[in-house]
Tab-separated table of C-alpha atoms in Angstrom:
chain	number	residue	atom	x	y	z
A	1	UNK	CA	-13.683	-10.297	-43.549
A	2	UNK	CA	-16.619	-8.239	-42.701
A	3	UNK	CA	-19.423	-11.114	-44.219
A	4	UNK	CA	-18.586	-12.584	-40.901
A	5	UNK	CA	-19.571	-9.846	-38.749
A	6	UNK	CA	-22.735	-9.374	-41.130
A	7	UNK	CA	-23.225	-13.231	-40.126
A	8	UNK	CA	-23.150	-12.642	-36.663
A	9	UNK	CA	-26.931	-11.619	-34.711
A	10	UNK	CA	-26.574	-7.383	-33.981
A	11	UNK	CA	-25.711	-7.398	-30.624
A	12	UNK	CA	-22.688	-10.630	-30.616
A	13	UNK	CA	-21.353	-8.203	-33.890
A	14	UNK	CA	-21.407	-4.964	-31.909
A	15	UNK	CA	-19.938	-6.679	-28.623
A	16	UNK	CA	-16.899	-8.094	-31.014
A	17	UNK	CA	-16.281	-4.246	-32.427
A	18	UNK	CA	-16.615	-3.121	-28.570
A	19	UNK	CA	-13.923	-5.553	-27.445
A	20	UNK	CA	-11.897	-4.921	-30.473
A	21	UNK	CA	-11.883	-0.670	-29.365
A	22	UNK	CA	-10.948	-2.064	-26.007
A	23	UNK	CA	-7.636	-4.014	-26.835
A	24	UNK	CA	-6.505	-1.181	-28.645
A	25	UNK	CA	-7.400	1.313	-25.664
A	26	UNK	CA	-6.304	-0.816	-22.874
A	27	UNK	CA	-3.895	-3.445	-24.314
A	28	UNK	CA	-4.834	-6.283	-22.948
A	29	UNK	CA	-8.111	-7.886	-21.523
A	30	UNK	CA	-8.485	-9.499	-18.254
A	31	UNK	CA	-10.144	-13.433	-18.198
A	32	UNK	CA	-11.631	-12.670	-14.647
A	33	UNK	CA	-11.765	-9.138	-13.022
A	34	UNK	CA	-12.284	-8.504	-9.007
A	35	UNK	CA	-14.098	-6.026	-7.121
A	36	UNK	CA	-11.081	-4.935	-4.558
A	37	UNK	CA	-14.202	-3.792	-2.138
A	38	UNK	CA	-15.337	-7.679	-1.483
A	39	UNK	CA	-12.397	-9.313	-3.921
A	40	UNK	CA	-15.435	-11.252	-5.384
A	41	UNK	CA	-14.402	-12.648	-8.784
A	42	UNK	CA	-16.566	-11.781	-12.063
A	43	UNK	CA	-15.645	-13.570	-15.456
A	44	UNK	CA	-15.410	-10.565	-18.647
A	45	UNK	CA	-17.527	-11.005	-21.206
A	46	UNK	CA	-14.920	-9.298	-23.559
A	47	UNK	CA	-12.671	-12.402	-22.625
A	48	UNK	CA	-15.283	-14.868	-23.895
A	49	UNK	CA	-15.779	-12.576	-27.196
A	50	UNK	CA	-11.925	-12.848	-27.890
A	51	UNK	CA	-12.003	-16.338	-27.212
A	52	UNK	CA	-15.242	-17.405	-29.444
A	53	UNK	CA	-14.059	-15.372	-32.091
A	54	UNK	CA	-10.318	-15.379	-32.073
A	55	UNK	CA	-9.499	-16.138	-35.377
A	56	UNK	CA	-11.602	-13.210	-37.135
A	57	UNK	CA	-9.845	-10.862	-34.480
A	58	UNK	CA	-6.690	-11.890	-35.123
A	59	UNK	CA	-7.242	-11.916	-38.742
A	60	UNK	CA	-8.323	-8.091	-38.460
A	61	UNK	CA	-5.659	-6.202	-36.322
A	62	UNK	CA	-3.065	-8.385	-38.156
A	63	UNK	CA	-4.419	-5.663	-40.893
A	64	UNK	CA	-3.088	-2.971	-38.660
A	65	UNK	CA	-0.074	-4.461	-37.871
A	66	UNK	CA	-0.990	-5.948	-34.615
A	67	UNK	CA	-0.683	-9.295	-33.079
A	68	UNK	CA	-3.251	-10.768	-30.781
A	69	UNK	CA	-1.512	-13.102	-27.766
A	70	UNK	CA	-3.369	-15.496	-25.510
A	71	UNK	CA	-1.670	-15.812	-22.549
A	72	UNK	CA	-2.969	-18.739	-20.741
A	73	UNK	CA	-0.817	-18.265	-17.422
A	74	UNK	CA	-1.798	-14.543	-17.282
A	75	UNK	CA	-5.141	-15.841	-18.581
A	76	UNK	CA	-5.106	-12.692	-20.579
A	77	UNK	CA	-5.834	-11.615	-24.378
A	78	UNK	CA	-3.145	-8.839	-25.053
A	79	UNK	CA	-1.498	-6.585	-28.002
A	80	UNK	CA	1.906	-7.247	-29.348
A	81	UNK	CA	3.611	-5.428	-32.193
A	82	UNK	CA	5.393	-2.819	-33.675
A	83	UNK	CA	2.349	-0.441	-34.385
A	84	UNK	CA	0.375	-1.215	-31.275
A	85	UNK	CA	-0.633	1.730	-29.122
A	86	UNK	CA	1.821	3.044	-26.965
A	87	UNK	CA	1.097	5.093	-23.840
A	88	UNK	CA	4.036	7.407	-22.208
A	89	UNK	CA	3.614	8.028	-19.047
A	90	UNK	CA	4.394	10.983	-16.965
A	91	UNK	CA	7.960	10.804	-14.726
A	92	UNK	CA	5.417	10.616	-11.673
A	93	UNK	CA	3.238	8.067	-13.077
A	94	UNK	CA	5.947	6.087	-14.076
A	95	UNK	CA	7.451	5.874	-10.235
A	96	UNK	CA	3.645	5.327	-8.964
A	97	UNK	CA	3.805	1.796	-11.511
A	98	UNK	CA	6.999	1.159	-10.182
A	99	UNK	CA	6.004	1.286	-6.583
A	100	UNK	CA	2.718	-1.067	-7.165
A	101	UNK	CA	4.989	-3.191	-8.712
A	102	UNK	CA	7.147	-3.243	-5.747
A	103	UNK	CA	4.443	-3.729	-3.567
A	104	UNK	CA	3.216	-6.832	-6.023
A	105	UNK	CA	6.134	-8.386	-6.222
A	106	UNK	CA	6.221	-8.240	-1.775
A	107	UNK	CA	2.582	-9.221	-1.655
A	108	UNK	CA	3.298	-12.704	-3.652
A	109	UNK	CA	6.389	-13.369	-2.135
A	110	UNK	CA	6.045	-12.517	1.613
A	111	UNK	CA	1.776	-13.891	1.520
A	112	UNK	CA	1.373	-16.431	-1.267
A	113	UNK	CA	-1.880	-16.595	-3.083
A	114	UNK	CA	-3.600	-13.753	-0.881
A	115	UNK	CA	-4.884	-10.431	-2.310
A	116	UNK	CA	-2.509	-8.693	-3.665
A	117	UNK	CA	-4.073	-5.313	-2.041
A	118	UNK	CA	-2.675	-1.863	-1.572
A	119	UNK	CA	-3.687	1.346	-0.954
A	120	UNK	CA	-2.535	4.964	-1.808
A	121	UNK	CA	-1.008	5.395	1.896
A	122	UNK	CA	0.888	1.994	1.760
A	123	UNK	CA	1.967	3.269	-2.089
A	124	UNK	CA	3.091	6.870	-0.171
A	125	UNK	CA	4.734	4.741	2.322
A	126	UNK	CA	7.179	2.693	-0.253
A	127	UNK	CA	7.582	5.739	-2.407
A	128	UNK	CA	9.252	7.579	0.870
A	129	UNK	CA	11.201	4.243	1.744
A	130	UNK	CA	12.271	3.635	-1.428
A	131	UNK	CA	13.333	7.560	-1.736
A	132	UNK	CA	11.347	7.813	-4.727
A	133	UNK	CA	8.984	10.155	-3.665
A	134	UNK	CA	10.434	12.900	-2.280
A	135	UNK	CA	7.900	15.704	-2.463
A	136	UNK	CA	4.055	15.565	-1.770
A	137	UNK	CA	2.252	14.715	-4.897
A	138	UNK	CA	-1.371	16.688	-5.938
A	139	UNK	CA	-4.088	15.172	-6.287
A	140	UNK	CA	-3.766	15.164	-10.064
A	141	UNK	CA	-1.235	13.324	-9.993
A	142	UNK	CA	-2.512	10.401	-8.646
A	143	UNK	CA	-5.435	10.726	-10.023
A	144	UNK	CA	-3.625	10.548	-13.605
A	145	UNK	CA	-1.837	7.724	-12.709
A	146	UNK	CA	-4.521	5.881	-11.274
A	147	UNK	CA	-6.465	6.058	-14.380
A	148	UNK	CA	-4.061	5.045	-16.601
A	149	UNK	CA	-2.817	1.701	-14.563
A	150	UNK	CA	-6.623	1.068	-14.486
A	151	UNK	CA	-7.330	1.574	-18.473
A	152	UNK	CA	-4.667	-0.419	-18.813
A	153	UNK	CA	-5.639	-3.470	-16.520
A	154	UNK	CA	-2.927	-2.981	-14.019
A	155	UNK	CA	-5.275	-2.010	-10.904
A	156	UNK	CA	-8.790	-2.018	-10.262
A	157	UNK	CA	-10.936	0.342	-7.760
A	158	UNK	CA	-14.083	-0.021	-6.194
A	159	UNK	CA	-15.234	3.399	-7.596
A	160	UNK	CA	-14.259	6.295	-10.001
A	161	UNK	CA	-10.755	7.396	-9.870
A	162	UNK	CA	-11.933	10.943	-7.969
A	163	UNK	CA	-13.382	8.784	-5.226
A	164	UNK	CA	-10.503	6.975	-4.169
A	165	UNK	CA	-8.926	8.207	-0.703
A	166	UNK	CA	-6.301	6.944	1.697
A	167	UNK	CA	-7.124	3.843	2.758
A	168	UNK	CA	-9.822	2.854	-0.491
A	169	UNK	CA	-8.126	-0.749	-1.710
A	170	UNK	CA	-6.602	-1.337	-5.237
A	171	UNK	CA	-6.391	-4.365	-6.295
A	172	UNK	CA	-3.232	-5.095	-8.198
A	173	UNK	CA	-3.230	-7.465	-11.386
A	174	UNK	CA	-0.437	-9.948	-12.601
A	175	UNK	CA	-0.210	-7.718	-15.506
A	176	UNK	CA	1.596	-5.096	-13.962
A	177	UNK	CA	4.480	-7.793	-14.483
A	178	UNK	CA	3.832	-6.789	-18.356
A	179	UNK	CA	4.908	-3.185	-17.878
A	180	UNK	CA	7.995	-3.421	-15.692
A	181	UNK	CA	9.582	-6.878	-14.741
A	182	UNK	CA	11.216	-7.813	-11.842
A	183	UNK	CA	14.953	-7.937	-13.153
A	184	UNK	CA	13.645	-4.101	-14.658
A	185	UNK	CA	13.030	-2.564	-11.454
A	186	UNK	CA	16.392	-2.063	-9.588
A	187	UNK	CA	17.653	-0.092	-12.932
A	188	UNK	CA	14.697	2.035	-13.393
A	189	UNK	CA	15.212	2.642	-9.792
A	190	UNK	CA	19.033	3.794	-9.862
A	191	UNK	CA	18.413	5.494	-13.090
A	192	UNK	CA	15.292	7.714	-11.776
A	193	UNK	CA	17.877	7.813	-8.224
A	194	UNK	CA	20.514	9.362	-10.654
A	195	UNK	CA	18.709	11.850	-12.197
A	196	UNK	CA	17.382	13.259	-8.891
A	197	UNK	CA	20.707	13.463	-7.873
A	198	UNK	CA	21.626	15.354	-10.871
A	199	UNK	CA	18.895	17.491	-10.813
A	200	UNK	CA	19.682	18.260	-6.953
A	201	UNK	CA	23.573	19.145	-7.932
A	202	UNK	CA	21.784	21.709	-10.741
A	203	UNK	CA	19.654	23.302	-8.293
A	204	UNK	CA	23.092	24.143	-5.752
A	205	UNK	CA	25.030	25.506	-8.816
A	206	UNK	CA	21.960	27.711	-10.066
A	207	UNK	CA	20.873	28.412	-5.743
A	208	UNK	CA	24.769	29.042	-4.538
A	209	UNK	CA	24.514	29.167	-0.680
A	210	UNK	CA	23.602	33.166	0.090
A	211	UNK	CA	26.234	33.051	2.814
A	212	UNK	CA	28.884	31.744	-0.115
């Protein structure tokens, strides 16, 4: 397996181990990526490595159990298996995918083809809406989540994760549809709306009214 790496000129080999590390850190890789700033389109080069040398990455994560997926409507390279990396989100980043999600899913429907755009405001503003947020988040917080849904190909930013303030645009990939589908949403939705509820009932019986 390796003479064909040894085949390969120094750089093309190291650029095939680079975009191998990034499949298994991000899970999938994007065929054209956009700056949210000017939505100007940029072809990866990790796409074109996957695609010129499919076969000897396939051939080497089927090793470690993994499956590598084209997905030509998603115009995506992506992970699938049993022992591909998994990454658990945090409760709060969990509600912040389902919100982008949310705002996808109205951004295709109610505008068509146009940029599906958001910002951390209009995610605030669904979050209260949808009663999913109910407190003020920190600034950790987001910051967590952001950087996860971007290693991960879900959003991109025009900066670093730190920088990004109110009104800063993230642009919001078709692969979010990979991590939560439609049909998904309005039980992950009742389920988290449950558990507030039970957490709120646990708070009265441990906080009795004072005047009870």
């Amino acid at each position: 397996m390796f003479t064909y790496l040894e085949e390969l000129t120094v750089t093309e080999a190291e650029q095939v181990r680079k975009t191998i590390q990034a499949l298994f850190r991000q899970t999938c890789i994007l065929q054209v990526k956009y700056d949210p700033a000017t939505l100007t389109p940029r072809d990866n080069p990790q796409y074109e490595i996957c695609a010129r040398h499919r076969g000897f990455i396939e051939n080497y994560i089927e090793v470690l159990g993994c499956e590598l997926v084209h997905d030509a409507q998603e115009h995506i390279f992506r992970l699938s298996g049993e022992h591909m990396p998994r990454e658990k989100l945090s409760l709060t980043s969990t509600v912040i995918l389902l919100l982008i999600k949310l705002i996808y899913r109205d951004r295709i429907m109610g505008e068509g083809l146009n940029a599906p755009l958001t910002t951390l405001k209009e995610i605030r503003e669904y979050g209260r809406n949808t009663n999913l947020i109910t407190e003020k988040l920190t600034q950790a917080q987001w910051r967590e989540a952001l950087y996860l849904l971007r290693i991960h190909q879900v959003i991109d930013l025009p900066g670093a994760v730190k920088d990004v303030e109110d009104d800063t645009p993230i642009y919001i990939y078709s692969t979010v549809n990979l991590f939560v589908t439609a049909a998904d949403i309005n039980a992950l939705i009742e389920e988290y709306r449950e558990e507030e509820e039970e957490h709120e009932t646990a708070e009265e019986i441990i906080y009795p009214d004072s005047d009870q």
